[in-house]
Coordinates of C-alpha atoms and ligand atoms in Angstrom, one line a residue:
X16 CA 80.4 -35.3 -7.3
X17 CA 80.5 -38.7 -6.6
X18 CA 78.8 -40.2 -3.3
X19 CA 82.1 -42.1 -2.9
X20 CA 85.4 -42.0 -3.3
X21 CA 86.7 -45.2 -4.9
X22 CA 86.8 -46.4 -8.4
X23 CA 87.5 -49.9 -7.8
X24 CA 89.0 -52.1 -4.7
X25 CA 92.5 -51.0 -4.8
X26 CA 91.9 -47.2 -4.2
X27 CA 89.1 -48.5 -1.3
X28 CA 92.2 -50.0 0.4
X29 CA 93.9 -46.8 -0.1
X30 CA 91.3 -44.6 1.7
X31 CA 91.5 -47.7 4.4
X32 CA 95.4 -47.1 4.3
X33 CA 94.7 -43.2 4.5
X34 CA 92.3 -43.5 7.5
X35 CA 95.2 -45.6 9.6
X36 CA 92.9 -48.7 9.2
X37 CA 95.0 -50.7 7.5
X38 CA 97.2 -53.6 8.6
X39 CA 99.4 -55.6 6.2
X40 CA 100.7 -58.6 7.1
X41 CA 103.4 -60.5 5.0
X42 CA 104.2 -64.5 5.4
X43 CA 101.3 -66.0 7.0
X44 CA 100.2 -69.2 5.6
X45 CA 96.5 -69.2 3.3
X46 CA 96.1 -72.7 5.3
X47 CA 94.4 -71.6 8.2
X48 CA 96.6 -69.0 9.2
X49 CA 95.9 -66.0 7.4
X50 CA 91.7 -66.7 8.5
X51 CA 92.9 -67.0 12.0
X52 CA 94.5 -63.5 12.1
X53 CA 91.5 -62.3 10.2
X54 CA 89.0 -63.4 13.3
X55 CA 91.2 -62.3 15.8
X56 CA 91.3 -59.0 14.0
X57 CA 88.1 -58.7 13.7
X58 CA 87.2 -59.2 17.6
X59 CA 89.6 -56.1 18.3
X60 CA 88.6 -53.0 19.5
X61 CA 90.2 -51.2 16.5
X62 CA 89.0 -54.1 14.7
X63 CA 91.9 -53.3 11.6
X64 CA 91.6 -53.9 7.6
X65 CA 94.3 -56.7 6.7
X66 CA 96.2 -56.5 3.5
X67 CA 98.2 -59.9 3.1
X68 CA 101.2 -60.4 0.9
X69 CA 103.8 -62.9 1.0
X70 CA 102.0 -65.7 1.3
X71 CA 104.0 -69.2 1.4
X72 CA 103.7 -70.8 -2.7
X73 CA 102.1 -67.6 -3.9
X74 CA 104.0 -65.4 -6.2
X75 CA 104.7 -62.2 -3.8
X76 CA 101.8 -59.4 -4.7
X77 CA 99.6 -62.3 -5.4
X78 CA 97.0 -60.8 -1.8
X79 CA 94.3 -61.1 0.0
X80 CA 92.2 -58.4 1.6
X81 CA 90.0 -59.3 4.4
X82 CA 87.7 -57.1 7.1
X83 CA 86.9 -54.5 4.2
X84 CA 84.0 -53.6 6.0
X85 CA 83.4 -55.4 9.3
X86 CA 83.1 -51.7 11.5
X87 CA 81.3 -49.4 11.3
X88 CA 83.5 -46.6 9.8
X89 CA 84.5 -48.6 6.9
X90 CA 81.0 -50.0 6.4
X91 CA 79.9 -45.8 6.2
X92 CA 83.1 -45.1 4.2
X93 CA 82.3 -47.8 1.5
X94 CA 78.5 -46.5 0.9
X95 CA 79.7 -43.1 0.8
X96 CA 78.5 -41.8 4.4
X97 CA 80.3 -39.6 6.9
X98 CA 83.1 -42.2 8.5
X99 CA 82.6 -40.3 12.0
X100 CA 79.1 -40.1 12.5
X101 CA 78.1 -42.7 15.7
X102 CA 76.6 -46.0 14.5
X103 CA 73.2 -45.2 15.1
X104 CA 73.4 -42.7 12.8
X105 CA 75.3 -44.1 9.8
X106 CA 72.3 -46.8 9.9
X107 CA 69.2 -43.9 9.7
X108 CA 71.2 -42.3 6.7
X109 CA 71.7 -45.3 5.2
X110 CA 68.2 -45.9 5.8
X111 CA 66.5 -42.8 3.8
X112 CA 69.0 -43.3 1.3
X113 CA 68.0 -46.4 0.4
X114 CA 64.6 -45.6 0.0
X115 CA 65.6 -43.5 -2.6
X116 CA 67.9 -44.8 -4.1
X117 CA 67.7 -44.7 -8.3
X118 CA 69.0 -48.0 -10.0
X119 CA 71.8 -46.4 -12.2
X120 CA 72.6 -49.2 -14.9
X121 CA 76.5 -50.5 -15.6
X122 CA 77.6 -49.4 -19.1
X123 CA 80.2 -51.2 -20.9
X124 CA 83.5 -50.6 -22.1
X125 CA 85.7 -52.1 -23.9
X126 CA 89.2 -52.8 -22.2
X127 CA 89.4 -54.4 -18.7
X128 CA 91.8 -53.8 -16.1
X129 CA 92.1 -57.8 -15.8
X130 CA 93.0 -58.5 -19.5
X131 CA 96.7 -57.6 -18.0
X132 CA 97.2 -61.7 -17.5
X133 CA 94.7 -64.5 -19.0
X134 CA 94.9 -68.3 -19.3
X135 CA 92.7 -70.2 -21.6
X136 CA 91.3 -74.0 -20.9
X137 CA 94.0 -76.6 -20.1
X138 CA 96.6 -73.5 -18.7
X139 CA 94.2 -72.5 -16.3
X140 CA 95.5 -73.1 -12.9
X141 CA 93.8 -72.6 -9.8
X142 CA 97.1 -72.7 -7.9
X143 CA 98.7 -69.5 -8.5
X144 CA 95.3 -67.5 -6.9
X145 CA 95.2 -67.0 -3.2
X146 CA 92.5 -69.9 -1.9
X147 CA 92.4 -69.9 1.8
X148 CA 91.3 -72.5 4.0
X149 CA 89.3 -69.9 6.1
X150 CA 88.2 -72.1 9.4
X151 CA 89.8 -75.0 11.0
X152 CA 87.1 -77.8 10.0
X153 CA 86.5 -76.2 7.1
X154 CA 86.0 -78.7 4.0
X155 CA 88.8 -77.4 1.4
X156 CA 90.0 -74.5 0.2
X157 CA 87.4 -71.3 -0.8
X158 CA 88.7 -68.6 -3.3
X159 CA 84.9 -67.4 -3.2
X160 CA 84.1 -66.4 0.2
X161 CA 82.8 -62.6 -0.7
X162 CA 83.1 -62.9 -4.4
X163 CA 80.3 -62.3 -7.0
X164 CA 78.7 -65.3 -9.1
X165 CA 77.6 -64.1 -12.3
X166 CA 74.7 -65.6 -14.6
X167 CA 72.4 -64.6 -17.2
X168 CA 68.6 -65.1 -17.5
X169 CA 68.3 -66.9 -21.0
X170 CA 65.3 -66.0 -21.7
X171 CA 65.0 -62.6 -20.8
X172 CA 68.9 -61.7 -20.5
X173 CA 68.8 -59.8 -17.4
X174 CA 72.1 -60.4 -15.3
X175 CA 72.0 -61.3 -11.8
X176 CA 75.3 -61.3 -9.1
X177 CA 75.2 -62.6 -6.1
X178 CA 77.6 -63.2 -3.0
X179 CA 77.6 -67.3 -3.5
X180 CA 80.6 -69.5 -1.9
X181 CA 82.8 -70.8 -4.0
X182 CA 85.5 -73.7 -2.9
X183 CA 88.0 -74.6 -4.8
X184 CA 88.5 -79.1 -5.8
X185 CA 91.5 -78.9 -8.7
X186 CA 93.3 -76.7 -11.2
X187 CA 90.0 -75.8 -13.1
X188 CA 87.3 -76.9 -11.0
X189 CA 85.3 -75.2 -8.7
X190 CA 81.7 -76.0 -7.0
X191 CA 79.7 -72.7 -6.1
X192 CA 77.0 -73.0 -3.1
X193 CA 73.4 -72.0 -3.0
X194 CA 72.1 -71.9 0.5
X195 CA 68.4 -72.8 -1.4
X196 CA 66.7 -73.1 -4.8
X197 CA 64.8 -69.2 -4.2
X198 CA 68.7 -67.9 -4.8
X199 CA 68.4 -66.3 -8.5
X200 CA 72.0 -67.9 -9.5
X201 CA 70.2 -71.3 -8.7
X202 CA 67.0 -70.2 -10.7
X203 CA 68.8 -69.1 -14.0
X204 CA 71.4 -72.1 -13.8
X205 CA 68.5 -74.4 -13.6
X206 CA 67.1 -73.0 -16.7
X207 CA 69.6 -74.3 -18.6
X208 CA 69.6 -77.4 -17.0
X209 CA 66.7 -78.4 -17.8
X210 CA 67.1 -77.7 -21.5
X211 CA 70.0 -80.1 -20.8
X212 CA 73.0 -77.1 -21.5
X213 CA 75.8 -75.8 -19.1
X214 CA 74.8 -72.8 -17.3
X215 CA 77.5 -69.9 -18.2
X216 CA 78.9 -68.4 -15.3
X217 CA 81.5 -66.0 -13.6
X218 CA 83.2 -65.9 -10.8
X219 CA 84.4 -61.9 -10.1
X220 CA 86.9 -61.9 -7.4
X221 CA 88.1 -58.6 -5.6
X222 CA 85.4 -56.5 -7.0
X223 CA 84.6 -52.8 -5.0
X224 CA 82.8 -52.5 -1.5
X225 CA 79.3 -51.3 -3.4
X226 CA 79.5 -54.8 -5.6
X227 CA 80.0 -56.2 -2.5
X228 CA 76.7 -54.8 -0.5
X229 CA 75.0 -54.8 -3.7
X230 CA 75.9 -58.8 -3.8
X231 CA 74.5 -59.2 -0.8
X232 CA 71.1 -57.0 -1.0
X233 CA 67.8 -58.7 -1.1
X234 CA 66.9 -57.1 -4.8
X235 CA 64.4 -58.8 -6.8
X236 CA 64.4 -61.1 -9.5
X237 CA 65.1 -59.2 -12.7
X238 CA 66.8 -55.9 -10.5
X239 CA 70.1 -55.7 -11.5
X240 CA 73.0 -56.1 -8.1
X241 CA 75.0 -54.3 -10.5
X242 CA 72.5 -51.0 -11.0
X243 CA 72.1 -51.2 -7.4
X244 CA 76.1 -50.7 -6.7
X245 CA 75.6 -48.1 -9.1
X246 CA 73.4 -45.9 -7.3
X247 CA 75.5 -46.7 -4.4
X248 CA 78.2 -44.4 -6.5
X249 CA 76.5 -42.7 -8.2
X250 CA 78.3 -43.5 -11.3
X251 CA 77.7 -46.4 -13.4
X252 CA 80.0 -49.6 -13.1
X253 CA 81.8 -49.9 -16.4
X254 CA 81.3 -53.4 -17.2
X255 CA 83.2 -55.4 -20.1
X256 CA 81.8 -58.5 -22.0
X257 CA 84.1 -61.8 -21.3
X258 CA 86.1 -63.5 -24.0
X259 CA 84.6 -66.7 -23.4
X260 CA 81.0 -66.5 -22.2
X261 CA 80.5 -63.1 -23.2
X262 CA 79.1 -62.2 -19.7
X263 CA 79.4 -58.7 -18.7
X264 CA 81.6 -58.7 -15.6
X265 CA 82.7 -55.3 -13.4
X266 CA 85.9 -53.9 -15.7
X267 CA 88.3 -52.9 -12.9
X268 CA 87.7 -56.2 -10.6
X269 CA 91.0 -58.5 -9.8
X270 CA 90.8 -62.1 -10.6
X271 CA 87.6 -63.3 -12.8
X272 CA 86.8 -67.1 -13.9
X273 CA 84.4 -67.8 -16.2
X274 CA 83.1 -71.3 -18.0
X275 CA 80.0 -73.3 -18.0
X276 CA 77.9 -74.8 -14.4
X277 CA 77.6 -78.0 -15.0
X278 CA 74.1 -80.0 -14.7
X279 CA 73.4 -81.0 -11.4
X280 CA 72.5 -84.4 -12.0
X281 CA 75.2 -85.1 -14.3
X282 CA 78.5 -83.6 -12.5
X283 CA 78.4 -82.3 -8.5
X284 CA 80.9 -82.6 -5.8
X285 CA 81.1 -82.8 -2.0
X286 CA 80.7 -79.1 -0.7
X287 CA 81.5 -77.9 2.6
X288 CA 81.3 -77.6 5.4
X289 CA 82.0 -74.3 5.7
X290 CA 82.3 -72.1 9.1
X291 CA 78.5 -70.1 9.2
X292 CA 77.5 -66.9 10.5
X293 CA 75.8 -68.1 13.5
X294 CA 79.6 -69.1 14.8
X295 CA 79.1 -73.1 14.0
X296 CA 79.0 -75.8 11.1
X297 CA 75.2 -76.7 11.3
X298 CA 75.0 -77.8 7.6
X299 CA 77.2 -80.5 6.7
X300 CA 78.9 -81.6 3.3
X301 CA 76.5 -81.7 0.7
X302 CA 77.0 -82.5 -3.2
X303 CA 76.9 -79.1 -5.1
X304 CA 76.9 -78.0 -9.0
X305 CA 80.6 -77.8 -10.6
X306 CA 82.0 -75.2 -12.7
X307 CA 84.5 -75.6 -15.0
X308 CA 86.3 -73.0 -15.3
X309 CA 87.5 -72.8 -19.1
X310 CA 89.4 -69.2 -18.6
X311 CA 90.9 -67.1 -15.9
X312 CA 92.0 -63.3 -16.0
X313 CA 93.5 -61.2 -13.7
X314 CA 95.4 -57.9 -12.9
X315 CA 98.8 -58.0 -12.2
X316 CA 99.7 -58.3 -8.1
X317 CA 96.2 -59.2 -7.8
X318 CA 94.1 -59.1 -4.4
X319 CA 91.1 -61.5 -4.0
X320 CA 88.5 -59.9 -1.5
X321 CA 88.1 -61.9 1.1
X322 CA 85.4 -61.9 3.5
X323 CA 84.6 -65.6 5.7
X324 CA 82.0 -65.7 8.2
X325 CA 82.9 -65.5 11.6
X326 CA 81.7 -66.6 15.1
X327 CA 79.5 -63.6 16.2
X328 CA 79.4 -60.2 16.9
X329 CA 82.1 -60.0 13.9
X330 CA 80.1 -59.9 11.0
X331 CA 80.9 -59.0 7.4
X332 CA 79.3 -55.3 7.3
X333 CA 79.5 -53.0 10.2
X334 CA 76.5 -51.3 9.8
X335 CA 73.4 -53.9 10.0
X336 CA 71.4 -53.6 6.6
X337 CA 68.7 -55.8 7.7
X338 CA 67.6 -53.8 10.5
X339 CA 67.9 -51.0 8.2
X340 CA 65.0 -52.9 5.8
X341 CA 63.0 -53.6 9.2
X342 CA 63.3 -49.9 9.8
X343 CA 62.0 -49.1 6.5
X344 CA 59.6 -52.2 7.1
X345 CA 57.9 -50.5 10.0
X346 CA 57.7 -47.1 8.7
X347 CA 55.8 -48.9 5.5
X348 CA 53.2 -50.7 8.2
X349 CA 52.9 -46.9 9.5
X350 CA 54.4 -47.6 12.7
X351 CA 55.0 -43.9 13.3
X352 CA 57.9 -42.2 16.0
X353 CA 60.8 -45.3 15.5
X354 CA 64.1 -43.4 16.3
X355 CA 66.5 -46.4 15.7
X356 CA 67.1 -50.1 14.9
X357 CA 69.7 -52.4 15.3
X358 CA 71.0 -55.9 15.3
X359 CA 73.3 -57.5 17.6
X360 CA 75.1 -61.0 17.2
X361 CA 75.6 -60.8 13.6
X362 CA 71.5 -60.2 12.9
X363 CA 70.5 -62.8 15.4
X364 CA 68.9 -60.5 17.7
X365 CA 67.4 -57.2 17.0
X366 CA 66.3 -54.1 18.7
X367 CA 63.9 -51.6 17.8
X368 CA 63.5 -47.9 19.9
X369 CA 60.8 -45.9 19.7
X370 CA 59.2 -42.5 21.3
X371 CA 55.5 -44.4 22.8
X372 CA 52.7 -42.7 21.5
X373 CA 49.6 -45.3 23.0
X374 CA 49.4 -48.5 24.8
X375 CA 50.8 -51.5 22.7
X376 CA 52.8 -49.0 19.9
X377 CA 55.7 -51.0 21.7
X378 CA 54.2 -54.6 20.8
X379 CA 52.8 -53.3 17.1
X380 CA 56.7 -52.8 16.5
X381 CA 57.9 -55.6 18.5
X382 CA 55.4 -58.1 16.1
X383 CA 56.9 -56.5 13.2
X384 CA 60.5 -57.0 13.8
X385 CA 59.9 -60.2 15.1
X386 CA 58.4 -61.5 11.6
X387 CA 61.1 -60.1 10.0
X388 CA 63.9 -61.0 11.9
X389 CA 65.7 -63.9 10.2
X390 CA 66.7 -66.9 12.2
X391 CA 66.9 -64.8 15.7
X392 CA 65.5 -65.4 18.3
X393 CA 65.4 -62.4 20.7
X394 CA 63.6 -58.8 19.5
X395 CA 63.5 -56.1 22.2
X396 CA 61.5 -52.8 22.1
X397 CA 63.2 -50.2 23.8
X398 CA 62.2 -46.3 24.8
X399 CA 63.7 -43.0 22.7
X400 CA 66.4 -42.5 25.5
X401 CA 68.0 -45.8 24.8
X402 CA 70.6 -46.4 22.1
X403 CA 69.7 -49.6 19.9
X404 CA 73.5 -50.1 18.7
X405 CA 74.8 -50.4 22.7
X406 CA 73.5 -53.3 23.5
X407 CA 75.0 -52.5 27.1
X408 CA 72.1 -49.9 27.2
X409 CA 69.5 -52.3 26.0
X410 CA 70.8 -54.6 28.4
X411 CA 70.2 -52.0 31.2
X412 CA 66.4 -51.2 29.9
X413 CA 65.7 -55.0 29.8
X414 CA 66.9 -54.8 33.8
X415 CA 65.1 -52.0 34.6
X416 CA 61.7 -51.1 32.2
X417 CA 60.6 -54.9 31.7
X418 CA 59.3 -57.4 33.9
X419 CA 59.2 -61.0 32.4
X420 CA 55.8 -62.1 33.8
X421 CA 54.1 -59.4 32.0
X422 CA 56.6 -57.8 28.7
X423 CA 57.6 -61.5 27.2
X424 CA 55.6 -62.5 24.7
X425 CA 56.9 -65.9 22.3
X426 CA 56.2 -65.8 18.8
X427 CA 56.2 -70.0 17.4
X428 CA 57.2 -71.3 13.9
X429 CA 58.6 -68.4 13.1
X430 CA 61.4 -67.6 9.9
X431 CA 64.6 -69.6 11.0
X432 CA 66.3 -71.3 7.9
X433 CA 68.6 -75.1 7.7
X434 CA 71.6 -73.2 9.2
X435 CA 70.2 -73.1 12.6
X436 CA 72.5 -74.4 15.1
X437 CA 69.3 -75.1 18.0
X438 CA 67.0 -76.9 15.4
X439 CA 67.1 -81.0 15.8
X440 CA 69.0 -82.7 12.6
X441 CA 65.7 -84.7 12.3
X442 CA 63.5 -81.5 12.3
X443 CA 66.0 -79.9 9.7
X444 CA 66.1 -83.0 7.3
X445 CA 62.6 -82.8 7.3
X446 CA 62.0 -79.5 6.2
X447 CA 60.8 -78.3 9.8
X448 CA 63.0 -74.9 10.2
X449 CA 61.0 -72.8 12.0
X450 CA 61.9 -71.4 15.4
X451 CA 60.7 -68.9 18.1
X452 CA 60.7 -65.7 18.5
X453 CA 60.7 -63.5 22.3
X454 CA 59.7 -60.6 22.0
X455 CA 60.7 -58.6 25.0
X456 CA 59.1 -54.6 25.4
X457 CA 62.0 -53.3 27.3
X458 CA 60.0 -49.8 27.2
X459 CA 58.7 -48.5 30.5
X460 CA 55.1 -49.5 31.0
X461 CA 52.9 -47.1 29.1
X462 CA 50.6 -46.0 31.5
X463 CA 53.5 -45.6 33.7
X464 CA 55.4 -42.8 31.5
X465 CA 54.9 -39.9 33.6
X466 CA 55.4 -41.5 36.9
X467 CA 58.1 -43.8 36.3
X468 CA 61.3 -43.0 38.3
X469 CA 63.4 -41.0 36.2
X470 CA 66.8 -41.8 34.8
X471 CA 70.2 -40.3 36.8
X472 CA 72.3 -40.8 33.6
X473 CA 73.1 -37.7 31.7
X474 CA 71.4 -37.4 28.0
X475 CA 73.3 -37.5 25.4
X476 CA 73.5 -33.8 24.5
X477 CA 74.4 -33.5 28.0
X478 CA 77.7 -35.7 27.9
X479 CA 78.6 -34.1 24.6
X480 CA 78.7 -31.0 26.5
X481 CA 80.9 -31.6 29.4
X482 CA 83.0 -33.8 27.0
X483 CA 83.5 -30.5 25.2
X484 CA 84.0 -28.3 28.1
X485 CA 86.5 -30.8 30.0
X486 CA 88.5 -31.8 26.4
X487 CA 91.8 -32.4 28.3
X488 CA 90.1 -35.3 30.6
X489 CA 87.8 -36.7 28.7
X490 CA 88.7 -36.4 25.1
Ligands
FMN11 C1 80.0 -62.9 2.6 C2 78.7 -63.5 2.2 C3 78.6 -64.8 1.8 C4 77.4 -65.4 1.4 N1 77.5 -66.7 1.0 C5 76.3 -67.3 0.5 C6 76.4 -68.6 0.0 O1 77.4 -69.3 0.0 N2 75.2 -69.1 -0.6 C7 74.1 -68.4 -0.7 O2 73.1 -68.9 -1.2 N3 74.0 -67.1 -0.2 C8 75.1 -66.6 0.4 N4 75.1 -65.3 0.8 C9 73.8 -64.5 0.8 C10 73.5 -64.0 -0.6 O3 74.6 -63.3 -1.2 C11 72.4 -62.9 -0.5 O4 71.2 -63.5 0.1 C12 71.9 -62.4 -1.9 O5 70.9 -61.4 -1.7 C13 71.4 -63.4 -2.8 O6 71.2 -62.8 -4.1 P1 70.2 -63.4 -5.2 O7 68.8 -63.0 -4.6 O8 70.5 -62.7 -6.4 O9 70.3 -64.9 -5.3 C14 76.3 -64.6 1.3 C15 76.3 -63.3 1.6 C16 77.5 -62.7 2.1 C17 77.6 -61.3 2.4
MN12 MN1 69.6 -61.1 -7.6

């Protein structure tokens, strides 16, 4: 038995379709209209799965899929978890599991859903694919928003793909984004740079949800992103070797470019901007490395997997896997008895809850998260009772258990990165990203545990009950 359902993007929309999370929307425009309806979408309460079709100078069935996995249902659905389980939940399973997880490596095949429809050097046109211009400001049109960039080690021939942006400047030209030179794409196509070649690349559009989280995982150098989706399945990803390049690309993906990343210093173009995660443009244009794309193939009625980031709390997973890694993190350190960790506002804040055990446990975790919390600024340690993922209930403990004089503590020159909206343009074009951290223990004092007033909310188990003996009312 497989740990999920899905053999390949179109039957993942299917099981979206089947769970009454899918909306399809015909005729809106890929010039801003069809990313507007995406971030509204996505700030719903039912927070739908969009299917577009129809879209004006596309052939009909050419689509775009967008909020895949923004909740939290879809996010458990894709890595093979129980859908219904509450957030909290999904995120501690997806915790051990990951622990364990066995790399399961991609064997290949040799015929490709894809091969259906492929152009070859001057025929390939851009045009006919489904390139939305996601944001308002944004700088051009981006076919690669959550598709996978394929390159090859040459010296040791290990393959590496990874979530990179990819916008789109002509019929056959492309530029593809690396947020900074540690990114393994930029590492292997710098190889061949400096040996004055072309990099060879791919570009895998509309691949599965586990290609997708596996794109985004921090693996290491050498660990394959495909292995990894892999053991997401628990089945290999049938991989088949490109015409052109001979790159091994996922067989049942929708649209795939491949040709050559041109040197840096010879070819680049104008990237960007681009809307960020954090909800702003705080990196401008910037010249990036060009591909040429020398061949295209691409199933019939294709669908590109689109996935733009959006102004906070919509995010592109709804389940967040950093605080899973924190988790993990802490356990590592041997901080013993946490029960749960979360982020809020698209990983910029993050929330750890744990069952005290001795005076500063709660500031031993709180130090942890806060080194490992990328570019946010706010950690808060909470008590067992309170639920990391409602951040109305951390909200409450932060009213109640802290007291500012006393449970703030601020971390400086901590991890923040270029993108960071509050950083100066002077300190960020001078290398100087750091930021702060506060670090709030929201946990009642520890001395005060036995004496503090108690709560006059019901525990969990006790709501569940009287939900289940009053069904009619409070179903
Ligand atoms: C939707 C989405 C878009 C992303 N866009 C970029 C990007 O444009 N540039 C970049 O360097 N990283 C981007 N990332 C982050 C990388 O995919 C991620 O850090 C990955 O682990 C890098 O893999 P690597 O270590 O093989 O380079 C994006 C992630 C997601 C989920
Ligand atoms: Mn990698």
């Amino acid at each position: 038995m497989t740990a999920v359902d899905y053999n390949d993007l179109r039957d993942f929309i299917g099981l979206v379709e089947s769970m009454g999370d899918l909306k399809r929307v015909d005729g809106a425009s890929a010039d801003f209209e069809l990313g507007a309806i995406t971030e509204v979408a996505a700030g719903l309460p039912a927070c739908p799965a969009l299917l577009f079709d129809q879209i004006p100078g596309l052939r009909p069935g050419h689509r775009v899929f967008t909020n895949a996995t923004v909740s939290t249902r879809r996010a458990a659905l894709a890595l093979g978890i129980d859908p219904t389980l509450p957030p909290l939940e999904v995120l501690k399973a997806w915790k051990s599991r990951r622990v364990e997880l066995k790399p399961l490596d991609p064997v290949s095949v040799k015929d490709a859903a894809f091969l259906e429809n492929s152009q070859f050097g001057d025929q390939v046109d851009l045009s006919v694919f489904p390139c939305p211009i996601w944001h308002k400001r944004d700088g051009g049109p981006y076919i690669g928003s959550g598709s996978l960039v394929i390159t090859k080690d040459p010296d040791e021939g290990w393959v590496n793909a990874a979530i990179y942006r990819v916008q789109v400047h002509g019929p056959n030209r492309v530029t593809i984004q690396f947020d900074h030179k540690g990114r393994h794409g930029a590492m292997i196509s710098r190889k061949y740079w400096d040996r004055g070649q072309p990099c060879p690349v791919a570009i895998v559009n509309g691949q599965d949800p586990a290609l997708f989280i596996a794109g985004f995982e921090y693996l290491p150098e050498r660990q394959s992103e495909y292995a990894f989706a892999g053991a997401i399945k628990q089945a290999p990803i049938e991989t088949f070797a490109l015409p052109v390049t001979g790159l091994p690309v996922p067989a049942r993906a929708e649209i795939i470019l491949e040709g050559m990343l041109l040197p840096f210093d010879q070819d680049n173009l104008p990237e960007g901007p681009f809307g960020e995660f954090t909800g702003y443009y705080a990196a401008d244009r910037r010249p990036a490395p060009v591909m040429d794309v020398q061949a295209v193939h691409y199933r019939s009625n294709p669908i590109l997997l689109g996935s733009p980031p959006l102004k906070p709390p919509r995010f592109h997973f709804g389940i967040p896997f950093r605080a899973a890694s924190i988790w993990a993190n802490l356990e590592a350190c041997g901080v013993a008895d946490v029960v749960g960790a979360w982020q809020h506002v698209s990983q910029l804040m993050t929330v750890i809850a744990i069952k005290q055990r001795y005076a500063g446990h709660a500031k031993r975790a709180g130090l942890i998260a806060a080194a490992n919390s990328y570019m946010g600024r706010i950690v808060v340690v909470v008590d067992e009772d309170v639920d990391p993922s409602n951040l109305a209930d951390v909200m409450w403990a932060v009213t109640t258990r802290a007291e500012p004089s006393e449970d703030v503590d601020i971390v400086r020159n901590a991890w923040s990165s270029s993108l960071d909206p509050r950083l100066s343009m002077e300190d960020r074009n001078a290398g100087r990203t750091s930021n702060s951290k506060m670090i709030i223990d929201a946990c009642i004092p520890f001395e005060l545990l036995g004496s503090y007033p108690p709560t006059s909310a019901l525990s969990v188990e006790e709501a569940q009950a009287v939900r289940r003996r009053w069904p009619d009312i409070l179903a």
